[in-house]
Amino acid sequence: MSAPLLEVDNVSKFFGSVIALNDITTSVNAGEVTCVLGDNGAGKSTFIKILAGVHGPDRGEYRVEGEPVHFGSPREARERGIATVYQDLALMPLMSIWRNFFVGSEPTVGVWPFKRFDTQRAKGIAHDEMAKMGIDIRDVNQPVGTMSGGERQSVAISRAIYFGAKVLILDEPTSALGVRQAGVVLKYIIQARDRGLGVIFITHNPHHAFPVGDRFVILNRGRSLGNFGKDEIGRDELISMMAGGAELEQLTHELESARTDGG
Amino acid sequence: MADITAPIEPLPAGTADDGGAGDERIQDIGLIRRLLVRPEIGALIGAIAVWLFFLFFDGKFIEVIGLARFTDQAATLGVMAVFVALLMIGGEFDLSAGVMIGSTGLLLGYITDPNDGAGWSITTGLVITLAFALSIGFLNGMLVTRTKLPSFIITLGTFFALRGANVGITRIITDETRVTGVDDAPDYDFWFDVFSRQVTIAGERFQIQVFWWIGLTIIGTWILMRTKAGNWIFASGGDANAARNMGVPANATKIGLFMGTAFAAWLVGIMRTLESRGMTASGGVGEEFEFIIAAVIGGCLLTGGYGSVIGAALGALIFGMTRTGITFAGWDSEWFFSFLGGMLLFSVFLNNYVRHRAERMGR
C-alpha cells in the first residue's frame, strides 16, 4: 500500500492566543473522497488554507505522496497538484466557457507579433474536458453566467483537473445551491473520484457528505471529533455528531442510487 | 469504472431552484446567448437606423460624398473610442483622455513653434509628446491600481490638473490661449501626409485619419478577441480578484490599457495639431464623455468585463453620421446633443438588460 496522496498528521494552527485548529489528522487516497464536516467557525476555512498553501501549520506534518511539504504559497501547492476550488469559483459570468477555462493560462500559437490565443484549441479542450465530467455543452461560447450553479461548479472543477490537479479541494461547493443543483455537484465529485483524483470535500451538510465520502473528519471549534472510514461511522452518527438538520433524506436516497450507477 | 462520458440526465423542468421557467428556457438561453456573443449588434442596428433616417432627409447619404463627410467627422473620435472601449472592458474609465488630446497637441506646439517655442523638428516633437502621453497614462494606471480607488475619481483629478496646466503653460509660453507655427517646422509636410492628409477615392476626398481609425479598429479587435492580452482584459474587467487568483497580471493589464488611451489621445492630438497647424488651450476638453458614450453605444458595460471594439467604432460612426446628417438637413447643430442623449439612454437600457440576463447567477 503506497502512501496516501495527501495526509495531515496532527496539524495545528494558532492565531495569537486563538487555537484555530488543534491536532487534525486525516488523509485522502487517489480515487477517494474525504469529507471535512463542521459548522460555521469549526475551523474549516483554516484547514483549507493550510491544505491550499495559504498558511503553514504551526505544528504537525503535512505530507503529499508520503513526502513532508512546506508550501510557501498557493502556487507551490498547485504545482504539486493540489487545486482548491473556492466558493466564488474564480469565474467571470460574462465570459464564455472557453475563455473562463483558460483565464491566466491561455494556450498560444504563432510568433510575436502574431502570437495569438489559440482559440480553436481552447474551445476544443474546454468542450472535451467538460464532456469528461459528463456535461455535453452545446456551445462553449455560452457565457458562464447563463449556466446553472452546478454547471458552473463543473467548469471550475474540470478546469482544475485539466491543469494537473491530483487532489481537488472543494470549499463548500454545495452550500449556496438548491437541493437539485447540489445533487448535480455531488455527481461531479463522484466523477472526479472515479477519474482517480483524491477529493477533499468541505461541507457543513452531512446529508451531502455521507453518500459520497470514503472518509469523514468532523471539526468542532477547531478540534477533531474523529477521523472515520466509511465503515466506521453510520449516517445517523454522522448527523448526530454534526447536530445538523433532519431534512434532505430524499436527496440522500437519490445520490445513493446515483452512486450505484456511477460507481 | 463508470462510463463518465455519459451525459448527466437533465433535471426535470420546472422543479429547479432557478425560477423553474420550464422547457422554453432552453430556447430563451439560445437567443440571449447569441445576443451576448455579439455585443456590437445594438450598435450595428443603430448605425443602419441612423443612416436610413438621415437618408430620408438628404439623398447625399447614399453617395460617396456623404460617406466621406461622416467618416471624416467620426475618424478621430473613432480612434479614441477603440482604446476607451478596451479600457472600459478592462473595468476602468479615463476622464483625462479628452484633455490629453489638447495637452499633447499643445506640447507639440511648444516644441516645434519657431517663434514662441523651441523650434525643433516635428519628429523630435512626436517622440517627446508620445513619451509624455504614455507617462500620464502610466501614472493614471499606477494610481488606480495602487490605491484601488475608482478610476473615475483618479482620472477626474488628472483631467483637472491637465486642463489647468494646458491654459496656464500656454499663456506663459505664447501669451495667448493657442499655439501656432507648427507648420514652420521643416518636416511638417511629411508628417502632415502621414496623419492628416486627404486622399481622393472615387472622386471624393477622404481623411487619411479614417484609415487610421479602421486600422486601429482591426488591431484592437484582434488584440481583444484573439490574444492572451485580450482574455486578460475581459478577465480583469469581469472580476479583477478572480483574475489575479487565476494568474492574470490584472494590474499590469489595466496600466497597459490606461497607456492605450493615452496613446490614442497622443495620436489624435498630433492629427488635429497638424491638420489645423496649431492647438487651442481648451482642445479636447469635454470630449471624454463622447468617447465613453461611443463605447457604451457599442455595447461596453459601465461595470466592465464585456464589450466590443467594433461596436465602439460603430458608435463613433453613429456620431459622425448624426453630426453630418444634422448639418445636411440644415437643423440647429445643438440637436446633436439631444440625439446623443437619446442614443445613450437606449444603449444603456439595452446593455443593462443584457447584463442582468447574463448574470442571472443562481448563487
XYZ file of C-alpha atoms in Angstrom:
626
model
C 0.000 0.000 0.000
C 1.546 3.260 -1.121
C 1.360 6.430 0.938
C -1.871 8.428 0.708
C -1.984 11.149 -1.916
C -2.312 13.737 0.783
C -2.234 13.414 4.538
C -2.089 15.664 7.548
C -0.796 14.367 10.835
C -1.823 16.236 13.977
C -1.699 19.652 12.367
C -2.474 22.689 14.492
C -2.745 26.364 13.726
C -2.715 29.236 16.196
C -3.524 32.873 15.618
C -2.052 34.600 18.651
C -3.762 33.020 21.624
C -6.597 31.639 19.494
C -6.371 27.963 18.700
C -7.853 27.855 15.211
C -7.088 24.195 14.653
C -5.854 21.587 17.077
C -4.389 18.180 16.191
C -6.225 17.382 12.995
C -5.360 14.094 11.333
C -6.758 12.753 8.099
C -5.780 11.604 4.644
C -7.072 11.156 1.139
C -6.121 8.444 -1.337
C -6.371 8.554 -5.091
C -9.927 7.670 -6.078
C -11.345 8.554 -2.690
C -13.390 11.334 -1.198
C -12.559 12.690 2.226
C -15.271 14.868 3.700
C -14.412 17.603 6.161
C -17.513 18.475 8.144
C -18.053 21.259 10.537
C -20.400 24.063 11.400
C -19.524 27.703 10.930
C -16.469 28.595 12.994
C -15.351 24.993 13.305
C -12.051 25.716 11.579
C -12.917 24.561 8.064
C -11.532 27.675 6.393
C -8.288 27.498 8.326
C -7.990 23.858 7.381
C -8.498 24.645 3.666
C -5.934 27.413 3.848
C -3.358 25.050 5.282
C -4.049 22.460 2.595
C -4.045 25.097 -0.150
C -0.717 26.535 0.982
C -2.036 29.877 2.208
C -0.920 29.174 5.798
C 1.700 26.768 7.039
C 0.702 24.596 10.010
C 2.239 25.645 13.354
C 2.520 22.055 14.487
C 2.170 18.656 12.896
C 3.086 17.401 9.478
C 1.574 17.834 6.024
C 2.591 15.164 3.511
C 1.952 14.824 -0.200
C 2.534 11.324 -1.580
C 4.346 10.453 1.612
C 6.737 13.380 1.419
C 6.584 16.195 4.013
C 5.816 19.542 2.371
C 6.060 23.172 3.448
C 4.177 25.299 0.974
C 5.137 28.966 0.866
C 2.261 29.969 -1.391
C -0.873 28.604 -3.045
C 1.078 28.452 -6.294
C 3.527 25.938 -4.805
C 0.609 23.800 -3.692
C -0.899 23.987 -7.165
C 2.395 22.900 -8.678
C 2.237 19.766 -6.512
C -1.210 19.055 -7.936
C -3.292 20.395 -5.075
C -6.049 22.521 -6.562
C -8.532 24.438 -4.479
C -11.895 25.448 -5.874
C -13.210 28.243 -3.685
C -16.837 29.175 -3.334
C -16.574 32.125 -5.749
C -15.166 29.660 -8.323
C -12.979 32.397 -9.892
C -15.281 32.520 -12.906
C -16.331 35.635 -14.799
C -20.053 35.352 -15.539
C -19.913 37.443 -18.702
C -17.081 35.488 -20.278
C -17.644 32.391 -22.360
C -16.924 28.930 -21.020
C -13.770 28.507 -23.089
C -12.400 31.929 -22.146
C -13.028 31.221 -18.476
C -11.465 27.807 -18.770
C -8.114 29.246 -19.830
C -8.021 32.554 -17.921
C -4.410 33.135 -16.923
C -3.134 30.035 -18.787
C -4.066 30.749 -22.386
C -2.513 28.437 -24.982
C -0.844 30.425 -27.748
C 0.195 29.780 -31.314
C 2.473 31.698 -33.681
C 5.405 34.019 -33.057
C 5.398 37.640 -31.933
C 3.912 39.980 -33.180
C 1.407 37.449 -34.489
C 1.418 35.345 -31.351
C -2.183 34.700 -30.547
C -4.560 32.907 -28.241
C -5.181 29.502 -29.799
C -8.935 29.855 -29.600
C -9.779 26.766 -31.624
C -7.693 24.589 -29.360
C -9.091 26.299 -26.259
C -12.647 25.681 -27.404
C -11.895 22.061 -28.226
C -10.207 21.360 -24.910
C -12.928 23.116 -22.908
C -15.574 21.078 -24.695
C -13.731 17.779 -24.243
C -12.869 18.378 -20.597
C -16.473 19.229 -19.819
C -17.552 16.082 -21.655
C -15.270 14.059 -19.365
C -17.256 15.482 -16.457
C -20.377 14.185 -18.139
C -21.544 17.521 -19.487
C -22.204 17.851 -23.154
C -22.230 21.592 -23.662
C -23.904 22.600 -26.855
C -21.921 25.782 -27.229
C -18.659 26.642 -25.491
C -19.301 30.292 -26.424
C -22.080 30.369 -23.854
C -21.349 32.901 -21.080
C -20.778 31.182 -17.753
C -23.447 33.426 -16.197
C -26.144 31.631 -18.176
C -25.207 28.261 -16.669
C -26.787 26.778 -13.577
C -24.912 26.842 -10.270
C -23.994 23.174 -10.581
C -22.738 23.519 -14.135
C -20.594 26.460 -13.144
C -19.052 24.341 -10.412
C -18.264 21.745 -13.046
C -16.396 24.322 -15.154
C -14.218 25.195 -12.170
C -13.660 21.522 -11.318
C -12.842 20.361 -14.836
C -10.517 23.342 -15.250
C -8.630 22.361 -12.095
C -8.385 18.758 -13.269
C -7.178 19.773 -16.727
C -4.435 21.910 -15.224
C -2.955 18.971 -13.387
C -4.843 18.594 -10.129
C -4.296 15.312 -8.313
C -6.098 16.430 -5.206
C -9.169 18.574 -5.511
C -10.178 20.667 -2.523
C -13.759 21.818 -2.828
C -14.776 24.588 -0.472
C -18.481 24.263 0.326
C -19.406 23.532 -3.285
C -22.997 22.684 -2.415
C -23.803 25.226 0.267
C -25.071 28.012 -1.975
C -27.103 25.680 -4.157
C -30.611 24.350 -4.097
C -31.229 20.676 -3.455
C -31.164 19.508 -7.048
C -28.189 21.606 -8.086
C -26.352 20.306 -5.026
C -27.155 16.792 -6.212
C -25.589 17.588 -9.578
C -22.416 18.796 -7.890
C -22.217 15.619 -5.812
C -22.294 13.649 -9.041
C -19.325 15.684 -10.276
C -17.468 14.803 -7.110
C -18.074 11.143 -7.882
C -16.901 11.682 -11.463
C -13.671 13.266 -10.231
C -13.134 10.425 -7.778
C -13.698 7.835 -10.498
C -11.079 9.563 -12.617
C -8.577 8.775 -9.892
C -8.411 12.086 -8.096
C -8.353 12.487 -4.381
C -11.179 14.800 -3.388
C -11.406 16.783 -0.178
C -14.981 17.884 0.155
C -15.605 20.592 2.708
C -19.194 20.965 3.803
C -21.461 21.581 6.754
C -24.080 19.238 5.405
C -23.787 15.570 6.485
C -26.519 14.620 4.030
C -24.296 15.792 1.204
C -21.161 14.249 2.683
C -22.366 10.788 3.611
C -23.362 9.433 0.192
C -20.090 10.442 -1.486
C -17.492 10.195 1.295
C -14.983 7.420 1.906
C -13.586 9.134 4.980
C -15.040 11.710 7.332
C -13.387 14.252 9.580
C -15.643 16.204 11.856
C -14.410 19.527 13.142
C -15.880 21.334 16.084
C -14.450 24.549 17.450
C -11.037 23.824 15.972
C -10.857 20.269 17.281
C -11.369 16.999 15.522
C -14.276 14.857 16.713
C -12.736 11.977 14.852
C -11.370 10.720 11.572
C -13.575 7.857 10.395
C -13.550 5.485 7.473
C -16.873 4.879 5.765
C -17.339 1.545 7.543
C -16.621 3.073 10.934
C -19.482 5.526 11.046
C -23.154 5.387 10.133
C -25.171 8.161 8.622
C -27.130 8.716 11.796
C -23.993 9.008 13.870
C -22.556 11.465 11.404
C -25.707 13.539 11.538
C -25.895 13.491 15.277
C -22.229 14.436 15.541
C -22.858 17.327 13.255
C -26.154 18.068 15.008
C -27.355 19.036 11.594
C -30.854 19.314 10.208
C -33.134 16.372 9.524
C -34.457 17.094 6.058
C -32.957 16.133 2.703
C -33.428 12.378 3.276
C -34.820 12.335 -0.206
C -31.610 13.674 -1.703
C -29.530 11.095 0.104
C -31.557 8.292 -1.459
C -31.203 9.808 -4.875
C -27.487 10.118 -4.504
C -27.095 6.594 -3.310
C -28.741 5.395 -6.456
C -26.551 7.756 -8.471
C -23.550 6.270 -6.733
C -24.586 2.740 -7.608
C -24.991 3.710 -11.270
C -21.872 5.827 -11.289
C -19.545 3.773 -9.136
C -15.077 2.189 -13.828
C -18.160 4.121 -14.706
C -18.975 5.488 -18.098
C -18.047 9.021 -17.247
C -18.739 10.347 -20.690
C -22.433 9.657 -20.317
C -24.262 12.952 -20.009
C -25.848 13.662 -16.698
C -29.568 13.376 -17.012
C -31.277 16.698 -17.500
C -33.135 17.941 -14.491
C -36.910 17.838 -14.672
C -38.160 21.171 -15.861
C -39.974 23.453 -13.504
C -38.567 21.962 -10.329
C -35.140 23.551 -10.396
C -34.256 26.220 -7.903
C -33.574 28.853 -10.502
C -37.074 30.026 -11.104
C -38.481 26.949 -12.750
C -39.028 28.543 -16.115
C -39.718 25.210 -17.766
C -38.801 23.908 -21.178
C -38.946 27.197 -23.029
C -35.879 28.189 -21.018
C -33.698 26.319 -23.466
C -34.835 28.426 -26.408
C -34.595 31.511 -24.279
C -30.972 30.913 -23.362
C -30.178 30.234 -27.005
C -31.414 33.646 -28.049
C -29.768 35.544 -25.223
C -26.572 33.677 -25.740
C -26.447 34.722 -29.354
C -27.100 38.337 -28.361
C -24.408 38.138 -25.731
C -21.833 36.744 -28.072
C -22.281 39.815 -30.255
C -22.247 42.921 -28.057
C -21.934 45.159 -31.107
C -25.279 44.060 -32.521
C -27.100 47.035 -30.971
C -24.623 49.497 -32.468
C -24.900 47.851 -35.880
C -28.678 48.108 -35.881
C -28.389 51.667 -34.555
C -25.940 52.660 -37.293
C -28.217 51.309 -40.012
C -31.257 53.036 -38.471
C -29.465 56.390 -38.188
C -28.185 56.086 -41.742
C -31.688 55.339 -43.074
C -33.126 58.187 -41.011
C -30.798 60.802 -42.493
C -31.018 59.270 -45.951
C -34.717 60.102 -45.764
C -33.833 63.805 -45.319
C -30.901 64.005 -47.695
C -30.068 61.699 -50.597
C -26.362 62.563 -50.271
C -26.143 59.982 -47.503
C -26.102 57.185 -50.049
C -23.461 58.912 -52.173
C -19.694 58.825 -51.781
C -19.664 62.440 -50.603
C -21.907 61.504 -47.677
C -19.583 58.659 -46.729
C -16.528 60.926 -46.987
C -18.174 63.555 -44.776
C -19.460 61.399 -41.997
C -16.363 59.228 -41.770
C -14.296 62.432 -41.529
C -16.490 63.530 -38.629
C -16.141 60.131 -36.967
C -12.447 59.360 -37.525
C -10.631 60.884 -34.552
C -13.497 60.049 -32.219
C -13.299 56.515 -33.578
C -9.567 56.267 -32.818
C -10.299 57.306 -29.223
C -13.336 55.057 -28.909
C -11.307 51.952 -29.809
C -8.937 52.449 -26.873
C -11.557 53.776 -24.479
C -13.635 50.658 -25.202
C -10.675 48.397 -24.395
C -10.153 50.293 -21.137
C -13.845 50.052 -20.243
C -13.892 46.317 -20.959
C -10.900 46.190 -18.603
C -13.169 47.748 -15.970
C -11.875 51.337 -15.857
C -12.645 54.843 -17.097
C -10.345 57.571 -18.298
C -11.806 61.055 -17.947
C -8.445 62.582 -18.811
C -8.468 61.114 -22.323
C -10.088 64.209 -23.867
C -7.943 66.869 -22.274
C -4.842 64.824 -23.084
C -5.552 65.432 -26.785
C -5.116 69.131 -26.008
C -2.046 68.537 -23.857
C -0.148 66.546 -26.484
C -1.111 68.981 -29.254
C -0.023 71.973 -27.189
C 3.209 70.267 -26.193
C 3.931 69.559 -29.861
C 3.366 73.272 -30.467
C 5.724 74.384 -27.667
C 8.412 72.113 -29.102
C 8.076 72.986 -32.786
C 6.887 76.628 -32.907
C 9.970 78.658 -34.025
C 8.654 81.934 -32.583
C 7.404 81.188 -29.066
C 8.546 77.593 -28.747
C 11.806 75.683 -29.145
C 11.617 75.406 -32.936
C 12.639 71.755 -33.033
C 11.515 69.288 -35.694
C 8.127 67.572 -35.680
C 9.916 64.211 -35.442
C 11.525 65.235 -32.146
C 8.184 66.612 -31.027
C 6.413 63.323 -31.776
C 8.882 61.338 -29.681
C 8.684 63.725 -26.724
C 4.896 64.046 -26.826
C 4.471 60.281 -27.058
C 6.725 59.790 -24.046
C 4.730 62.442 -22.196
C 1.349 60.877 -23.046
C 2.469 57.381 -22.102
C 3.810 58.681 -18.769
C 0.456 60.260 -17.955
C -1.268 57.009 -18.885
C 1.167 55.045 -16.744
C 0.611 57.449 -13.853
C -3.168 57.086 -14.158
C -2.826 53.320 -14.198
C -0.427 53.206 -11.259
C -2.623 55.476 -9.152
C -5.733 53.437 -9.893
C -4.186 50.014 -9.312
C -2.160 51.036 -6.253
C -4.835 52.985 -4.420
C -7.690 50.723 -5.603
C -9.788 53.906 -5.813
C -12.324 54.235 -8.626
C -10.640 55.340 -11.853
C -13.498 57.788 -12.274
C -12.106 59.882 -9.411
C -8.404 59.426 -10.154
C -8.716 60.420 -13.794
C -11.068 63.278 -12.880
C -8.119 64.589 -10.889
C -5.757 64.126 -13.836
C -8.343 65.812 -16.044
C -8.480 68.977 -13.952
C -4.726 69.082 -13.430
C -4.071 68.867 -17.169
C -6.882 71.248 -18.038
C -5.411 73.945 -15.816
C -1.861 73.304 -16.994
C -2.914 73.434 -20.652
C -4.125 77.014 -20.291
C -1.553 78.141 -17.752
C 1.521 76.905 -19.593
C 0.222 78.043 -22.982
C -0.307 81.571 -21.614
C 3.218 81.642 -20.215
C 4.776 80.451 -23.459
C 2.703 82.206 -26.109
C 0.787 84.938 -24.219
C -2.252 83.567 -25.990
C -4.560 80.576 -25.464
C -3.305 78.697 -28.511
C -0.080 77.609 -30.132
C 0.622 78.093 -33.820
C 3.582 77.863 -36.159
C 3.698 74.074 -36.188
C 3.751 74.202 -39.994
C 7.016 76.149 -39.978
C 8.916 73.015 -38.963
C 10.981 71.556 -41.841
C 9.414 68.087 -41.633
C 5.865 69.362 -41.287
C 4.777 68.274 -44.776
C 5.965 64.725 -44.302
C 4.112 64.227 -41.029
C 1.051 66.078 -42.296
C 0.860 63.484 -45.083
C 1.110 60.656 -42.556
C -1.511 61.906 -40.115
C -3.794 64.489 -41.665
C -3.734 64.400 -45.461
C -6.801 63.813 -47.576
C -6.835 61.035 -50.145
C -9.080 61.002 -53.181
C -11.119 57.866 -53.685
C -13.956 57.644 -56.229
C -13.756 61.358 -56.819
C -14.230 62.340 -53.177
C -11.626 63.376 -50.657
C -11.385 61.115 -47.620
C -9.409 61.988 -44.492
C -6.444 59.658 -44.035
C -7.470 59.585 -40.364
C -10.370 57.373 -41.457
C -7.841 54.703 -42.429
C -6.003 55.089 -39.138
C -9.338 54.565 -37.423
C -10.165 51.458 -39.480
C -6.677 50.049 -38.983
C -6.741 50.577 -35.226
C -10.225 49.067 -35.002
C -8.921 45.923 -36.689
C -5.837 45.782 -34.445
C -7.894 46.489 -31.314
C -10.409 43.801 -32.194
C -7.647 41.321 -32.889
C -5.983 42.048 -29.553
C -9.260 41.734 -27.673
C -10.620 38.636 -29.356
C -7.559 36.686 -30.427
C -4.727 37.278 -27.970
C -3.835 36.334 -24.444
C -3.893 40.030 -23.530
C -7.485 40.192 -24.773
C -8.515 37.413 -22.423
C -6.755 39.249 -19.595
C -8.667 42.443 -20.450
C -12.009 40.618 -20.229
C -10.973 38.863 -17.019
C -9.552 41.967 -15.319
C -12.740 43.863 -16.076
C -15.031 40.974 -15.170
C -13.553 40.278 -11.745
C -10.038 41.538 -11.071
C -9.618 39.450 -7.906
C -10.688 36.215 -9.506
C -8.432 37.052 -12.457
C -5.464 37.522 -10.120
C -6.228 34.213 -8.428
C -6.052 32.546 -11.829
C -2.650 34.093 -12.537
C -3.694 37.078 -14.666
C -1.493 40.176 -14.142
C -4.578 42.346 -13.709
C -2.741 45.466 -12.575
C -0.293 45.377 -15.465
C -3.190 44.822 -17.834
C -5.007 47.874 -16.502
C -1.905 50.064 -16.576
C -1.386 48.985 -20.179
C -4.952 49.974 -21.014
C -4.520 53.434 -19.467
C -1.384 53.807 -21.575
C -3.501 52.749 -24.549
C -5.999 55.592 -24.107
C -3.073 57.966 -23.583
C -1.538 56.696 -26.826
C -4.832 57.333 -28.637
C -5.029 60.839 -27.175
C -1.471 61.445 -28.390
C -2.337 60.229 -31.883
C -5.481 62.357 -32.087
C -3.688 65.365 -30.570
C -0.998 65.080 -33.256
C -3.564 64.624 -36.022
C -5.539 67.685 -35.035
C -2.496 69.876 -34.454
C -1.008 69.019 -37.825
C -4.360 69.421 -39.550
C -5.144 72.865 -38.145
C -1.488 73.952 -37.768
C -1.914 74.558 -34.084
C -3.920 73.690 -30.986
C -6.081 75.724 -28.631
C -5.589 75.527 -24.882
C -9.113 74.155 -24.433
C -8.598 71.431 -27.057
C -10.238 68.100 -26.290
C -11.918 69.290 -23.080
C -15.387 67.798 -22.748
C -14.848 65.143 -25.381
C -14.058 62.408 -22.837
C -17.762 61.745 -22.422
C -18.223 61.350 -26.163
C -15.631 58.556 -26.167
C -17.364 56.818 -23.303
C -20.749 57.247 -24.977
C -19.419 55.796 -28.240
C -18.101 52.791 -26.311
C -21.410 52.365 -24.463
C -23.409 52.581 -27.681
C -21.009 49.935 -28.943
C -22.069 47.557 -26.166
C -19.470 48.174 -23.436
C -20.858 47.783 -19.944
C -20.083 50.538 -17.437
C -19.183 47.770 -14.992
C -16.535 46.271 -17.279
C -15.825 42.766 -18.487
C -17.930 42.973 -21.583
C -17.947 44.951 -24.808
C -16.648 45.256 -28.326
C -14.097 47.340 -30.178
C -16.036 47.098 -33.441
C -19.128 48.214 -31.528
C -17.287 51.297 -30.257
C -16.135 52.055 -33.802
C -19.754 51.785 -34.936
C -20.717 54.064 -32.044
C -18.260 56.637 -33.414
C -19.748 56.163 -36.871
C -23.202 56.914 -35.467
C -21.782 60.146 -34.013
C -20.294 61.092 -37.380
C -23.489 60.327 -39.273
C -25.605 62.274 -36.813
C -23.365 65.355 -36.929
C -23.193 65.282 -40.715
C -26.875 64.473 -41.107
C -27.956 67.377 -38.918
C -25.755 69.716 -40.979
C -27.056 68.325 -44.274
C -30.645 68.684 -43.088
C -29.977 72.284 -42.067
C -31.078 71.861 -38.454
C -29.521 73.562 -35.479
C -26.316 71.691 -34.648
C -27.238 71.595 -30.955
C -29.846 68.954 -31.793
C -26.878 66.648 -31.987
C -26.700 66.540 -28.204
C -30.370 65.625 -27.807
C -29.901 62.859 -30.309
C -26.834 61.703 -28.449
C -28.648 61.628 -25.135
C -31.424 59.523 -26.617
C -28.984 57.055 -28.153
C -27.067 56.807 -24.904
C -30.140 56.053 -22.794
C -31.364 53.481 -25.256
C -27.963 51.762 -25.317
C -27.640 51.728 -21.552
C -31.077 50.164 -21.172
C -30.171 47.517 -23.717
C -26.783 46.812 -22.137
C -28.294 46.658 -18.690
C -30.857 44.141 -19.826
C -28.141 42.031 -21.395
C -26.083 42.082 -18.228
C -28.960 41.157 -15.963
C -29.773 38.163 -18.096
C -26.153 37.080 -18.266
C -25.583 37.491 -14.540
C -28.706 35.596 -13.630
C -26.470 33.654 -11.308
C -28.331 31.307 -9.015
C -25.880 31.637 -6.173
